[in-house]
Amino acid sequence: MKETINMTANQPPEQRELRYEPQRIEEKWHARWESDPALYAAEPHDSKRKKFYVLEMLPYPSGALHMGHVRNYAIGDALARYMWMNGYNVLHPMGWDAFGLPAENAAIKNSVPPKEWTLRNVAHMKAQMKRLGFAYDWSREVTTCLPEYYKWNQWFFLKLYEKGLAYRKKSKVNWCPECATVLANEQVLPNGCCWRHEETPVQQRELEQWFVRTTNYSEELLAGIEKLDGWPEKVRTMQRNWIGRSEGALLDFKIDGAVTPGKETITVFTTRIDTIYGATSIQLAPEHPAVAELIGNDPGLLAGVEDLTREQARAREAGDVAAVEKHGVFTGRYAINPFNQERVPIWVANYILMDYGTGAIMSVPAHDERDHEFAQKYGLEIRVVILPRRTAEPPRNGEPEPPVLPYTEKDSLLINSGEYSELSNQEAIAKMSAYAEQHGFGKRTVTYRLKDWGISRQRYWGTPIPMLYCEKCGVVPVPEKDLPVLLPENVDITLQGGSPLGRVPEFVNATCPKCGGTARRETDTMDTFVDSSWYFYRYTNAKLADRALDTATVDYWFPIDQYIGGVEHAILHLIYSRFWTRFMRDLGIVHNDEPATRLFTQGMVIKDGAKMSKSKGNVVSPDDMVAQFGADSTRVYSLFATSPDRELDWQEAGVEGVHRFLSRTYRFVMRNGATSRAAQNKDGTGASARLSAKARQIQRKLHQTIKRVTEDFQGRWHFNTSVAAVMEFVNELYSVEDEVVAGKFPPALLAEAQRNVILLLAPFAPYLAAELWEYIGETEKNLLRHPWPAYDPALAKEDEITFPIQINGKLRGHVVLPAESAEETVRERVLADEKVRAAIEGKQVVKVIVVPGKLVNVVVK
RNA sequence: GCGAAAGUGGCGGAAUUGGCAGACGCACCAGACUUAGGAUCUGGCGGGGAAACCCGUGGGGGUUCGAGUCCCCCCUUUCGCACCA
């Protein structure tokens, strides 16, 4: 007999208690957990236990958590709790990426000081996180906008400067008019727009800025990617592309005819020196310095080049650079190919970029698609100089033109290349490079796409760059003892007129520490990506006052065992962090090369097929979900809807479904937990011989469930199937509830089943788990200190197997046999089966395929 | 254009090694209990067919006793890269 659950208030109290009320349960436990801050604290670094550092990317305190955050933290929290239960000393911290533009924009709009606005948001979001039940060690909280943190940004900057890794230069920089500040290359989207303002094209400005020499580590950052086998291949590829290494040679072409002394040559960069006999022109970027020299004052040519410059700029803004039609202007001048002394025309073309290589190329139309397109358009000669060995024959007249291919295969062969003909492409590159070096017109080189990191920002809400400009001594660093350079408060923030700090005389006017004379303070602040490049080290000892970090503590915790965040940081944050780790290693304060051994990038949360956004009106607020269904349901749904690496389409009905499942679990334990409590004998596993078939089935299913959930944690993190497995088991428990109520079910097994359901749910639904754990009378109050359940493979094993029987590969029936049946027995039993005999009547059995434990296929003719 | 991932019921998704396609959940349908049901419980639920059966994992070929899974060709979607010389 089943009890009826009634929602109305006039029901007997014992029935009302069966109603799952997440608000009541979660508020109760929330209060208890609040009063015990040590609950989720990691042990100190001299702990003998094995450590596990699980980290989720710290949020920007924009005002409120969104579902993407919830999902990210639900994944990390499940893992952290699982590792705790597996006996690890777990570090699971959280902090705030608290400097940045939105605070300033809010200040302008609502006249709230950025600090106030930020800290208020931090307080609110922290409360949200706690309400969601995430198990963070708040004693290690890091807030990057506080002097106790940014002081160390400044200290690191001084070290960068000291080591020659920070320098100041005037150069063209990316300027976002909307942000009213400079952006690093990494912060410009592929379409040439700002990473924050996805539709605002970035402009170029000439400014004097601080740069960090990330390129000193280009080679190492690239090589290191190979060892990061715990990172998604996608992220590794993106980083490889971003660093963009290419090996090649610089070659000087002499300009034919009269030129200004000192400007006699044009240097090209090529990765294919072996094709130089096929070079039939030189192509310059419109902004190449030699252009003025070559075209002089010719008004037609000047106008032509101007057009090319404009086309390039327009293409960059349109974001579809490769699709722009190639276009060029012949300068009327020639250069000399240093290998065969041939005169080749010099052109200016819109497809040549000034900021890669040297801004000049040798054009080989037969072996480069772009050059080919250009040459065809302007009727330039296309000369084949390399072919695969098998077809190493020049094309004859009347034959179709050979395909334009780069031909880099080992068995390729040069033709029409003087003394280098008959060499393979690799041999030719080696010999020709050596020849060029010997004769002083070229050298081997490696080019990278990665540029130095421009970190100056003309904004207020960031770390002040600790530098002074003295009239006498020039650039002078702030002495370490004077750190931090405090960010002044009550600053008038506008988007006009450069850095807001420049308008604060008390800040700007300083004394030179070298000569005691008057000095001017640097008024730019640091890119906020500096803050996030090393914050995870600070967690290991967040309160340390005299140093950025303690090396011994970092050595214990690092590298991070599992880093979890969005793929949108694949380049920006994750390249800067990798750089910063190496910089700190070379300072001798850390000993790891990489910050994190494993990286997991979770999928986006979308709704109705689109990214959640205010403008689309499809934003789901975590607060609403918690109010309606509770934190546990919200969290479990975010894991159950799909696997964590995939895009998640938020469906409220799905949250309801999860809520229903948790209710069912709650009700089952509330009804039957007392039996459990009474069962003092907790060894439910030993008595299998005496169990009824039904009880044995529950026991088997229990062990299978533990196995499935455990394997999901150890493998692919498909928590959707973990949750499904527990659902199946709870359904199974319901199927024997009649027996349970009638007292016919073994109490020890029932107790074991309920205990393990709670333990299996603990990483996903911590509130419900705590409530039920207490209810069944468990004494170890902190579930995280309770060992993760182990399964017994023998008990998980099926005694009997229902073999699917196929005839010629089509399913025709089933035969139930003991699991251990010998192949021969299976064959006999199957062929003796009535249905099988009927189906093969009058046919010849060719063979019988028995797949042990799986299925049987009878092949007949 | 190049590269990667994906394509399975009305929907979200299961099915690590080739072995019962559609677990689990949502929605839907029927029933039970109810004054009531947006609660709960029971059952059903890929398509066709009265049934036996037949068809079914984007499309087309192939390998195999057996293919969602492996191979070849094509289509679509998403993401990343994109005059990088």
PDB file of C-alpha atoms (C1' of nucleotides) in Angstrom, chain A residues 5 7 190 234 238 246 269-271 320-322 324 326 351-353 356 361 370 449 640-642 646-647 651 653 657 660 664 667 716 720-721 724 727-728 731 804 806 810 812 814 849 851 854-855 857 859, chain B residues 1-8 10-17 19-21 23-27 33-42 53-56 64-67 78-85:
ATOM      1  CA  ILE A   5       1.096  12.672  -0.608  1.00  0.00           C
ATOM      2  CA  MET A   7       0.038  19.149  -0.704  1.00  0.00           C
ATOM      3  CA  PRO A 190      39.353  37.990 -35.341  1.00  0.00           C
ATOM      4  CA  LYS A 234      41.297  22.307 -29.303  1.00  0.00           C
ATOM      5  CA  MET A 238      44.503  27.442 -30.704  1.00  0.00           C
ATOM      6  CA  SER A 246      57.423  29.575 -38.820  1.00  0.00           C
ATOM      7  CA  PHE A 269      60.865  36.807 -45.432  1.00  0.00           C
ATOM      8  CA  THR A 270      60.199  33.395 -46.952  1.00  0.00           C
ATOM      9  CA  THR A 271      59.643  29.897 -45.631  1.00  0.00           C
ATOM     10  CA  ASP A 320      37.023  38.922 -43.816  1.00  0.00           C
ATOM     11  CA  VAL A 321      40.503  39.704 -44.963  1.00  0.00           C
ATOM     12  CA  ALA A 322      41.070  36.630 -47.100  1.00  0.00           C
ATOM     13  CA  VAL A 324      39.081  40.600 -50.436  1.00  0.00           C
ATOM     14  CA  LYS A 326      43.847  40.900 -54.549  1.00  0.00           C
ATOM     15  CA  TYR A 351      47.441  41.272 -49.561  1.00  0.00           C
ATOM     16  CA  ILE A 352      50.811  41.887 -47.978  1.00  0.00           C
ATOM     17  CA  LEU A 353      50.738  42.643 -44.257  1.00  0.00           C
ATOM     18  CA  TYR A 356      54.162  39.964 -40.306  1.00  0.00           C
ATOM     19  CA  ILE A 361      57.763  38.885 -49.996  1.00  0.00           C
ATOM     20  CA  ARG A 370      47.807  33.872 -53.240  1.00  0.00           C
ATOM     21  CA  ARG A 449      52.943  35.607 -34.768  1.00  0.00           C
ATOM     22  CA  PHE A 640      22.183  16.002 -15.838  1.00  0.00           C
ATOM     23  CA  ALA A 641      21.003  17.832 -18.954  1.00  0.00           C
ATOM     24  CA  THR A 642      24.074  16.878 -20.981  1.00  0.00           C
ATOM     25  CA  ARG A 646      28.781  20.074 -24.443  1.00  0.00           C
ATOM     26  CA  GLU A 647      26.536  23.031 -24.990  1.00  0.00           C
ATOM     27  CA  GLN A 651      14.935  23.733 -20.167  1.00  0.00           C
ATOM     28  CA  ALA A 653      10.876  21.399 -17.435  1.00  0.00           C
ATOM     29  CA  GLY A 657      12.205  16.569 -13.597  1.00  0.00           C
ATOM     30  CA  ARG A 660      10.909  15.320  -8.905  1.00  0.00           C
ATOM     31  CA  ARG A 664      11.312  10.789  -4.727  1.00  0.00           C
ATOM     32  CA  ARG A 667      10.434  10.649   0.340  1.00  0.00           C
ATOM     33  CA  ARG A 716      34.905  11.209 -19.062  1.00  0.00           C
ATOM     34  CA  ASN A 720      24.529  13.058 -16.869  1.00  0.00           C
ATOM     35  CA  THR A 721      24.880   9.287 -16.866  1.00  0.00           C
ATOM     36  CA  ALA A 724      20.744   8.708 -14.550  1.00  0.00           C
ATOM     37  CA  MET A 727      17.731   7.616 -10.785  1.00  0.00           C
ATOM     38  CA  GLU A 728      17.515   4.058 -12.038  1.00  0.00           C
ATOM     39  CA  ASN A 731      13.325   3.596  -9.226  1.00  0.00           C
ATOM     40  CA  PRO A 804      19.729 -11.949 -27.491  1.00  0.00           C
ATOM     41  CA  GLN A 806      20.015 -13.276 -33.798  1.00  0.00           C
ATOM     42  CA  LYS A 810      18.357 -10.063 -37.015  1.00  0.00           C
ATOM     43  CA  ARG A 812      14.655 -13.229 -33.189  1.00  0.00           C
ATOM     44  CA  HIS A 814      16.064 -14.338 -26.140  1.00  0.00           C
ATOM     45  CA  ILE A 849      28.601 -17.215 -33.378  1.00  0.00           C
ATOM     46  CA  VAL A 851      29.893 -13.835 -28.094  1.00  0.00           C
ATOM     47  CA  LYS A 854      26.826 -10.725 -25.064  1.00  0.00           C
ATOM     48  CA  LEU A 855      24.779 -12.480 -27.729  1.00  0.00           C
ATOM     49  CA  ASN A 857      24.046 -15.149 -33.885  1.00  0.00           C
ATOM     50  CA  VAL A 859      23.926 -17.974 -39.545  1.00  0.00           C
TER      51      VAL A 859
ATOM     52  C1'   G B   1      38.897  28.377 -48.158  1.00  0.00           C
ATOM     53  C1'   C B   2      41.637  25.315 -44.052  1.00  0.00           C
ATOM     54  C1'   G B   3      41.118  22.588 -39.379  1.00  0.00           C
ATOM     55  C1'   A B   4      38.224  20.297 -35.440  1.00  0.00           C
ATOM     56  C1'   A B   5      33.787  18.513 -33.332  1.00  0.00           C
ATOM     57  C1'   A B   6      28.956  17.064 -34.085  1.00  0.00           C
ATOM     58  C1'   G B   7      24.325  15.124 -36.833  1.00  0.00           C
ATOM     59  C1'   U B   8      20.230   9.313 -33.002  1.00  0.00           C
ATOM     60  C1'   G B  10       8.069  15.506 -30.460  1.00  0.00           C
ATOM     61  C1'   C B  11      12.544  17.512 -27.021  1.00  0.00           C
ATOM     62  C1'   G B  12      17.447  17.080 -23.783  1.00  0.00           C
ATOM     63  C1'   G B  13      20.211  12.934 -24.385  1.00  0.00           C
ATOM     64  C1'   A B  14      22.060   7.017 -23.525  1.00  0.00           C
ATOM     65  C1'   A B  15      24.691   3.137 -26.149  1.00  0.00           C
ATOM     66  C1'   U B  16      34.041   3.738 -24.006  1.00  0.00           C
ATOM     67  C1'   U B  17      36.352  -2.035 -26.949  1.00  0.00           C
ATOM     68  C1'   G B  19      27.071  -7.229 -30.443  1.00  0.00           C
ATOM     69  C1'   C B  20      19.260  -6.296 -28.046  1.00  0.00           C
ATOM     70  C1'   A B  21      19.355   1.356 -30.841  1.00  0.00           C
ATOM     71  C1'   A B  23      19.011   4.061 -20.866  1.00  0.00           C
ATOM     72  C1'   C B  24      17.597   8.351 -17.781  1.00  0.00           C
ATOM     73  C1'   G B  25      14.671  12.679 -17.968  1.00  0.00           C
ATOM     74  C1'   C B  26      10.989  16.023 -20.362  1.00  0.00           C
ATOM     75  C1'   A B  27       6.494  16.306 -23.151  1.00  0.00           C
ATOM     76  C1'   C B  33      -6.355   7.904  -5.684  1.00  0.00           C
ATOM     77  C1'   U B  34      -9.100  12.436  -5.390  1.00  0.00           C
ATOM     78  C1'   U B  35     -14.190  17.873  -4.059  1.00  0.00           C
ATOM     79  C1'   A B  36     -10.064  19.251  -7.147  1.00  0.00           C
ATOM     80  C1'   G B  37      -4.999  18.246  -9.709  1.00  0.00           C
ATOM     81  C1'   G B  38       0.129  21.916 -12.567  1.00  0.00           C
ATOM     82  C1'   A B  39       0.584  16.666  -6.450  1.00  0.00           C
ATOM     83  C1'   U B  40       1.421  11.350  -6.148  1.00  0.00           C
ATOM     84  C1'   C B  41       1.211   6.290  -7.983  1.00  0.00           C
ATOM     85  C1'   U B  42       0.687   2.432 -12.174  1.00  0.00           C
ATOM     86  C1'   C B  53       6.577  -8.980 -39.631  1.00  0.00           C
ATOM     87  C1'   C B  54       8.857  -4.756 -42.150  1.00  0.00           C
ATOM     88  C1'   C B  55      11.492  -0.026 -41.890  1.00  0.00           C
ATOM     89  C1'   G B  56      14.609   3.045 -38.859  1.00  0.00           C
ATOM     90  C1'   U B  64      31.609  -7.887 -41.477  1.00  0.00           C
ATOM     91  C1'   C B  65      27.971 -13.423 -39.100  1.00  0.00           C
ATOM     92  C1'   G B  66      26.662  -8.521 -37.158  1.00  0.00           C
ATOM     93  C1'   A B  67      27.677  -1.253 -38.192  1.00  0.00           C
ATOM     94  C1'   U B  78      28.566  24.564 -34.547  1.00  0.00           C
ATOM     95  C1'   C B  79      33.287  26.170 -33.116  1.00  0.00           C
ATOM     96  C1'   G B  80      38.259  27.678 -34.198  1.00  0.00           C
ATOM     97  C1'   C B  81      41.704  29.739 -37.868  1.00  0.00           C
ATOM     98  C1'   A B  82      42.009  32.596 -42.100  1.00  0.00           C
ATOM     99  C1'   C B  83      45.902  36.925 -47.328  1.00  0.00           C
ATOM    100  C1'   C B  84      51.184  34.655 -41.585  1.00  0.00           C
ATOM    101  C1'   A B  85      54.517  34.587 -47.223  1.00  0.00           C
TER     102        A B  85
END
